[in-house]
Amino acid sequence: MIQQEQAISNLSVEAWCVALDVSPSGYYAWRDRDTSPHQQADARLGDEIERVFAHSRRTYGSHRVWLKLRDDGIRPSRKRVERLMRERGLRSIRARKRRIGLTKAGQSAYFAPNRLQQDFHATRKNEKWVTDTTYIPTREGWLYLVSVMDLFSRQIVGWAMGEHHDADLATSALDMAVCRAQPAPGLIVHSDRGSEFANAKFHGRAAEAKIRLSMNSTGNCYDNAAAESFFATVKLEAIPEGIFASRQQARMALFDYIEVFCNRQRLHSGIGYARPVSRAA
């Protein structure tokens, strides 16, 4: 019972022992009875693996679990972590492939040259940002999310949610990013050619902040692959059931995912499995 509840709640074994008025030594002695030292060590390591897995919101595979254990001062081999996760049935959430196209800009839209040219490497923060829009399914209808990511830290520096993917939503996300990060003149902000970005309001706000806008080449979705990869991760990790009951539930879950988990806790493979806020510091 303690092992199962500890994995779900993310509380330590010691905390559960206190709650149940059981001594930790007594619990371990009961659990490890009639087992070999190797089996006992596997059981203890398995508890730590379940703790890390639960803390990751069931999103970490064996590699990230192994890295987090090392960060916590526990240094098993990666193959051992893989084996114990397999034995305990711990599998990270799998992606679902689905995409719906959003509104394209008309002929009278405002466009910018492709300054990024698929170069997603940045040498300092506030050098290159990418922004994009995605839809979030709820039983009340779509909720649209615009994010702004710093390519150096992979931190989401700005975001906005609303029922319409329009210039106001895109500009709100940009405003948050500029207010939070205070970038110097010359920052590149790259987007696709959607109507929420290819308009006078968004371009005007960028000009006020001395931002250089960049846009996808016509018909090339790979030009904004970094932003689209983030949204694929959001739908994989933040919406495990595939749909929210309401837009309000979606807003609360996405706020928690972006600001608490993604920016501050998640180990990001694109920056050497560091945390975005640590990289941005």
CSV table of C-alpha atoms in Angstrom, one decimal:
chain,number,residue,atom,x,y,z
A,1,MET,CA,0.0,0.0,0.0
A,2,ILE,CA,2.7,2.5,1.0
A,3,GLN,CA,4.6,1.8,-2.3
A,4,GLN,CA,1.5,2.4,-4.4
A,5,GLU,CA,0.3,5.5,-2.6
A,6,GLN,CA,3.8,7.0,-2.6
A,7,ALA,CA,4.1,6.7,-6.3
A,8,ILE,CA,0.7,8.4,-6.8
A,9,SER,CA,1.1,11.2,-4.3
A,10,ASN,CA,4.8,11.8,-4.8
A,11,LEU,CA,5.3,11.8,-1.0
A,12,SER,CA,8.3,10.0,0.4
A,13,VAL,CA,8.1,6.6,2.1
A,14,GLU,CA,9.0,8.2,5.3
A,15,ALA,CA,6.1,10.6,5.1
A,16,TRP,CA,3.7,7.8,4.5
A,17,CYS,CA,5.1,5.9,7.5
A,18,VAL,CA,4.5,8.9,9.7
A,19,ALA,CA,0.9,9.2,8.4
A,20,LEU,CA,0.3,5.5,9.1
A,21,ASP,CA,2.2,5.5,12.4
A,22,VAL,CA,4.7,2.9,11.1
A,23,SER,CA,8.4,3.2,11.5
A,24,PRO,CA,10.4,3.4,8.2
A,25,SER,CA,12.8,0.7,9.4
A,26,GLY,CA,9.8,-1.6,10.2
A,27,TYR,CA,8.3,-1.0,6.8
A,28,TYR,CA,11.5,-1.8,4.9
A,29,ALA,CA,12.1,-4.8,7.1
A,30,TRP,CA,8.6,-6.1,6.3
A,31,ARG,CA,8.9,-5.4,2.6
A,32,ASP,CA,12.4,-6.9,2.3
A,33,ARG,CA,11.7,-10.1,4.2
A,34,ASP,CA,12.9,-13.3,2.6
A,35,THR,CA,14.6,-11.4,-0.3
A,36,SER,CA,18.2,-11.3,-1.4
A,37,PRO,CA,20.3,-8.1,-0.9
A,38,HIS,CA,20.1,-7.6,-4.7
A,39,GLN,CA,16.3,-7.8,-4.7
A,40,GLN,CA,16.2,-5.5,-1.7
A,41,ALA,CA,18.3,-2.9,-3.6
A,42,ASP,CA,16.1,-3.3,-6.7
A,43,ALA,CA,13.0,-2.7,-4.5
A,44,ARG,CA,14.5,0.5,-3.0
A,45,LEU,CA,15.7,1.8,-6.4
A,46,GLY,CA,12.3,0.9,-7.9
A,47,ASP,CA,10.6,3.1,-5.3
A,48,GLU,CA,12.8,6.0,-6.3
A,49,ILE,CA,12.1,5.4,-9.9
A,50,GLU,CA,8.4,5.5,-9.3
A,51,ARG,CA,8.8,8.7,-7.3
A,52,VAL,CA,10.6,10.4,-10.2
A,53,PHE,CA,8.2,9.0,-12.8
A,54,ALA,CA,5.2,10.3,-10.8
A,55,HIS,CA,6.8,13.7,-10.3
A,56,SER,CA,7.3,13.9,-14.1
A,57,ARG,CA,3.5,13.4,-14.5
A,58,ARG,CA,4.2,10.1,-16.2
A,59,THR,CA,6.0,11.8,-19.1
A,60,TYR,CA,9.6,10.6,-18.5
A,61,GLY,CA,11.1,7.7,-20.3
A,62,SER,CA,13.9,5.7,-18.9
A,63,HIS,CA,16.6,8.1,-20.1
A,64,ARG,CA,15.1,11.2,-18.3
A,65,VAL,CA,14.3,9.1,-15.2
A,66,TRP,CA,18.0,8.0,-15.1
A,67,LEU,CA,19.2,11.6,-15.5
A,68,LYS,CA,16.9,12.8,-12.7
A,69,LEU,CA,18.1,10.0,-10.4
A,70,ARG,CA,21.7,11.1,-11.1
A,71,ASP,CA,20.7,14.7,-10.4
A,72,ASP,CA,19.3,13.5,-7.0
A,73,GLY,CA,22.6,11.7,-6.2
A,74,ILE,CA,21.4,8.2,-7.1
A,75,ARG,CA,23.7,6.6,-9.7
A,76,PRO,CA,22.3,3.3,-11.1
A,77,SER,CA,23.1,2.1,-14.6
A,78,ARG,CA,20.7,3.2,-17.3
A,79,LYS,CA,20.0,-0.5,-18.2
A,80,ARG,CA,19.0,-1.2,-14.6
A,81,VAL,CA,16.6,1.7,-14.7
A,82,GLU,CA,15.2,0.5,-18.0
A,83,ARG,CA,14.7,-3.0,-16.5
A,84,LEU,CA,13.0,-1.8,-13.4
A,85,MET,CA,10.7,0.5,-15.3
A,86,ARG,CA,9.7,-2.4,-17.6
A,87,GLU,CA,9.1,-4.8,-14.6
A,88,ARG,CA,6.9,-2.2,-12.9
A,89,GLY,CA,5.0,-1.3,-16.1
A,90,LEU,CA,6.1,2.3,-16.1
A,91,ARG,CA,5.7,3.6,-19.6
A,92,SER,CA,5.7,7.3,-20.6
A,93,ILE,CA,2.7,8.7,-22.4
A,94,ARG,CA,2.6,8.0,-26.1
A,95,ALA,CA,2.0,10.7,-28.7
A,96,ARG,CA,-1.2,10.9,-30.8
A,97,LYS,CA,-0.8,12.1,-34.4
A,98,ARG,CA,-3.4,14.7,-35.3
A,99,ARG,CA,-3.2,18.1,-36.8
A,100,ILE,CA,-5.8,20.6,-37.9
A,101,GLY,CA,-4.7,23.6,-40.1
A,102,LEU,CA,-5.4,27.1,-38.8
A,103,THR,CA,-6.4,30.1,-40.8
A,104,LYS,CA,-4.0,31.2,-43.5
A,105,ALA,CA,-3.4,34.9,-44.2
A,106,GLY,CA,-4.9,36.5,-47.3
A,107,GLN,CA,-3.2,38.3,-50.1
A,108,SER,CA,-3.3,41.7,-48.4
A,109,ALA,CA,-1.5,40.4,-45.3
A,110,TYR,CA,1.8,41.6,-43.8
A,111,PHE,CA,4.6,39.3,-44.4
A,112,ALA,CA,8.3,39.2,-43.3
A,113,PRO,CA,11.4,37.5,-44.8
A,114,ASN,CA,12.6,34.1,-43.5
A,115,ARG,CA,15.4,35.4,-41.3
A,116,LEU,CA,15.7,32.2,-39.3
A,117,GLN,CA,16.2,29.8,-42.2
A,118,GLN,CA,15.7,26.8,-39.9
A,119,ASP,CA,18.7,27.7,-37.7
A,120,PHE,CA,17.3,27.0,-34.3
A,121,HIS,CA,20.6,27.4,-32.5
A,122,ALA,CA,21.0,30.5,-30.3
A,123,THR,CA,24.1,31.6,-28.4
A,124,ARG,CA,22.4,33.8,-25.9
A,125,LYS,CA,18.9,34.4,-24.5
A,126,ASN,CA,16.7,36.9,-26.3
A,127,GLU,CA,18.5,36.3,-29.6
A,128,LYS,CA,15.8,34.2,-31.3
A,129,TRP,CA,12.3,33.4,-30.4
A,130,VAL,CA,9.7,31.3,-32.1
A,131,THR,CA,5.9,31.6,-31.8
A,132,ASP,CA,3.0,29.6,-33.1
A,133,THR,CA,-0.7,28.8,-32.4
A,134,THR,CA,-2.3,25.5,-31.7
A,135,TYR,CA,-5.8,24.3,-30.8
A,136,ILE,CA,-6.7,22.6,-27.5
A,137,PRO,CA,-9.8,20.4,-27.6
A,138,THR,CA,-12.4,20.8,-24.9
A,139,ARG,CA,-16.0,19.7,-24.7
A,140,GLU,CA,-17.1,23.3,-25.0
A,141,GLY,CA,-15.1,23.8,-28.2
A,142,TRP,CA,-11.6,24.8,-29.2
A,143,LEU,CA,-9.3,26.8,-26.9
A,144,TYR,CA,-6.4,28.4,-28.8
A,145,LEU,CA,-3.0,28.7,-27.3
A,146,VAL,CA,-0.2,31.0,-28.6
A,147,SER,CA,3.3,30.4,-27.2
A,148,VAL,CA,6.6,32.3,-27.5
A,149,MET,CA,9.7,30.2,-26.9
A,150,ASP,CA,13.3,31.4,-26.4
A,151,LEU,CA,15.4,29.1,-28.5
A,152,PHE,CA,18.4,29.5,-26.2
A,153,SER,CA,16.8,28.4,-23.0
A,154,ARG,CA,13.7,26.7,-24.5
A,155,GLN,CA,11.7,28.7,-21.9
A,156,ILE,CA,8.1,29.7,-22.8
A,157,VAL,CA,8.6,33.4,-22.2
A,158,GLY,CA,5.1,34.4,-23.4
A,159,TRP,CA,1.7,32.8,-24.0
A,160,ALA,CA,-1.9,33.6,-24.4
A,161,MET,CA,-5.2,31.5,-24.5
A,162,GLY,CA,-8.5,32.4,-26.0
A,163,GLU,CA,-11.5,31.2,-28.0
A,164,HIS,CA,-10.3,32.9,-31.2
A,165,HIS,CA,-6.9,32.7,-32.9
A,166,ASP,CA,-6.5,36.2,-34.0
A,167,ALA,CA,-4.2,39.2,-33.9
A,168,ASP,CA,-5.2,40.1,-30.3
A,169,LEU,CA,-4.2,36.6,-29.1
A,170,ALA,CA,-0.9,36.6,-30.9
A,171,THR,CA,-0.1,40.1,-29.7
A,172,SER,CA,-1.0,39.3,-26.1
A,173,ALA,CA,1.5,36.5,-26.1
A,174,LEU,CA,4.2,38.7,-27.6
A,175,ASP,CA,3.4,41.5,-25.0
A,176,MET,CA,3.9,39.0,-22.2
A,177,ALA,CA,7.2,37.8,-23.6
A,178,VAL,CA,8.5,41.4,-24.1
A,179,CYS,CA,7.4,42.5,-20.6
A,180,ARG,CA,9.0,39.4,-19.0
A,181,ALA,CA,12.2,39.1,-20.9
A,182,GLN,CA,12.9,42.8,-21.8
A,183,PRO,CA,14.9,41.9,-25.0
A,184,ALA,CA,17.4,44.3,-26.5
A,185,PRO,CA,16.7,45.7,-30.0
A,186,GLY,CA,17.4,43.3,-32.9
A,187,LEU,CA,15.7,40.1,-31.5
A,188,ILE,CA,14.3,37.8,-34.2
A,189,VAL,CA,10.8,36.5,-33.7
A,190,HIS,CA,9.9,33.8,-36.1
A,191,SER,CA,6.3,32.5,-36.9
A,192,ASP,CA,4.4,30.8,-39.7
A,193,ARG,CA,2.3,32.9,-42.1
A,194,GLY,CA,-1.0,32.5,-40.2
A,195,SER,CA,-3.4,35.4,-40.1
A,196,GLU,CA,-2.8,36.0,-36.4
A,197,PHE,CA,0.8,36.9,-37.2
A,198,ALA,CA,0.5,38.4,-40.7
A,199,ASN,CA,-1.4,41.6,-39.7
A,200,ALA,CA,-0.8,45.2,-39.0
A,201,LYS,CA,-1.3,44.9,-35.2
A,202,PHE,CA,1.2,42.2,-34.6
A,203,HIS,CA,3.8,43.8,-36.9
A,204,GLY,CA,3.2,47.2,-35.3
A,205,ARG,CA,3.7,45.8,-31.8
A,206,ALA,CA,6.9,44.1,-32.9
A,207,ALA,CA,8.2,47.4,-34.5
A,208,GLU,CA,7.5,49.2,-31.2
A,209,ALA,CA,9.8,46.7,-29.4
A,210,LYS,CA,12.4,46.9,-32.1
A,211,ILE,CA,11.9,43.2,-33.0
A,212,ARG,CA,12.8,41.8,-36.4
A,213,LEU,CA,10.1,39.5,-37.6
A,214,SER,CA,10.7,36.4,-39.5
A,215,MET,CA,8.2,34.1,-41.2
A,216,ASN,CA,8.1,30.7,-42.8
A,217,SER,CA,8.7,30.3,-46.5
A,218,THR,CA,5.5,29.6,-48.4
A,219,GLY,CA,4.3,26.0,-47.8
A,220,ASN,CA,7.3,24.9,-45.6
A,221,CYS,CA,6.1,23.8,-42.2
A,222,TYR,CA,9.6,22.7,-41.2
A,223,ASP,CA,10.6,26.4,-40.9
A,224,ASN,CA,8.9,26.6,-37.5
A,225,ALA,CA,9.7,23.0,-36.4
A,226,ALA,CA,10.9,24.1,-32.9
A,227,ALA,CA,7.5,25.7,-32.0
A,228,GLU,CA,5.5,22.8,-33.5
A,229,SER,CA,7.6,20.3,-31.6
A,230,PHE,CA,6.7,22.1,-28.3
A,231,PHE,CA,3.0,21.9,-29.2
A,232,ALA,CA,3.3,18.2,-29.9
A,233,THR,CA,4.8,17.8,-26.5
A,234,VAL,CA,2.0,19.8,-24.9
A,235,LYS,CA,-0.6,17.6,-26.4
A,236,LEU,CA,1.3,14.5,-25.4
A,237,GLU,CA,2.0,15.5,-21.8
A,238,ALA,CA,-0.6,18.0,-20.8
A,239,ILE,CA,-3.7,16.4,-22.3
A,240,PRO,CA,-3.3,12.7,-21.5
A,241,GLU,CA,-7.0,12.0,-21.9
A,242,GLY,CA,-7.2,13.7,-25.3
A,243,ILE,CA,-9.8,16.4,-24.3
A,244,PHE,CA,-10.7,18.7,-21.5
A,245,ALA,CA,-14.1,19.0,-19.9
A,246,SER,CA,-14.2,22.8,-20.3
A,247,ARG,CA,-12.1,25.7,-21.5
A,248,GLN,CA,-11.5,26.8,-17.8
A,249,GLN,CA,-10.1,23.3,-17.0
A,250,ALA,CA,-7.9,23.6,-20.0
A,251,ARG,CA,-6.7,27.1,-19.0
A,252,MET,CA,-5.8,25.9,-15.5
A,253,ALA,CA,-4.0,22.7,-16.7
A,254,LEU,CA,-2.0,24.6,-19.4
A,255,PHE,CA,-1.0,27.3,-17.0
A,256,ASP,CA,0.3,24.7,-14.6
A,257,TYR,CA,2.0,22.7,-17.3
A,258,ILE,CA,3.8,25.7,-18.9
A,259,GLU,CA,4.8,27.8,-15.9
A,260,VAL,CA,5.3,25.1,-13.3
A,261,PHE,CA,6.4,21.9,-15.1
A,262,CYS,CA,7.7,22.9,-18.5
A,263,ASN,CA,9.7,26.0,-17.6
A,264,ARG,CA,10.8,25.0,-14.1
A,265,GLN,CA,11.0,21.2,-13.8
A,266,ARG,CA,11.1,19.4,-17.1
A,267,LEU,CA,14.5,18.2,-18.4
A,268,HIS,CA,14.7,19.5,-21.9
A,269,SER,CA,16.7,17.3,-24.4
A,270,GLY,CA,17.3,20.3,-26.7
A,271,ILE,CA,19.5,22.0,-24.0
A,272,GLY,CA,21.4,19.0,-22.7
A,273,TYR,CA,18.6,17.9,-20.4
A,274,ALA,CA,18.7,21.1,-18.4
A,275,ARG,CA,15.7,23.0,-17.0
A,276,PRO,CA,14.7,26.1,-19.1
A,277,VAL,CA,14.8,28.5,-16.1
A,278,SER,CA,18.2,27.3,-15.2
A,279,ARG,CA,19.5,27.8,-18.7
A,280,ALA,CA,17.9,31.3,-18.8
A,281,ALA,CA,19.5,32.4,-15.5
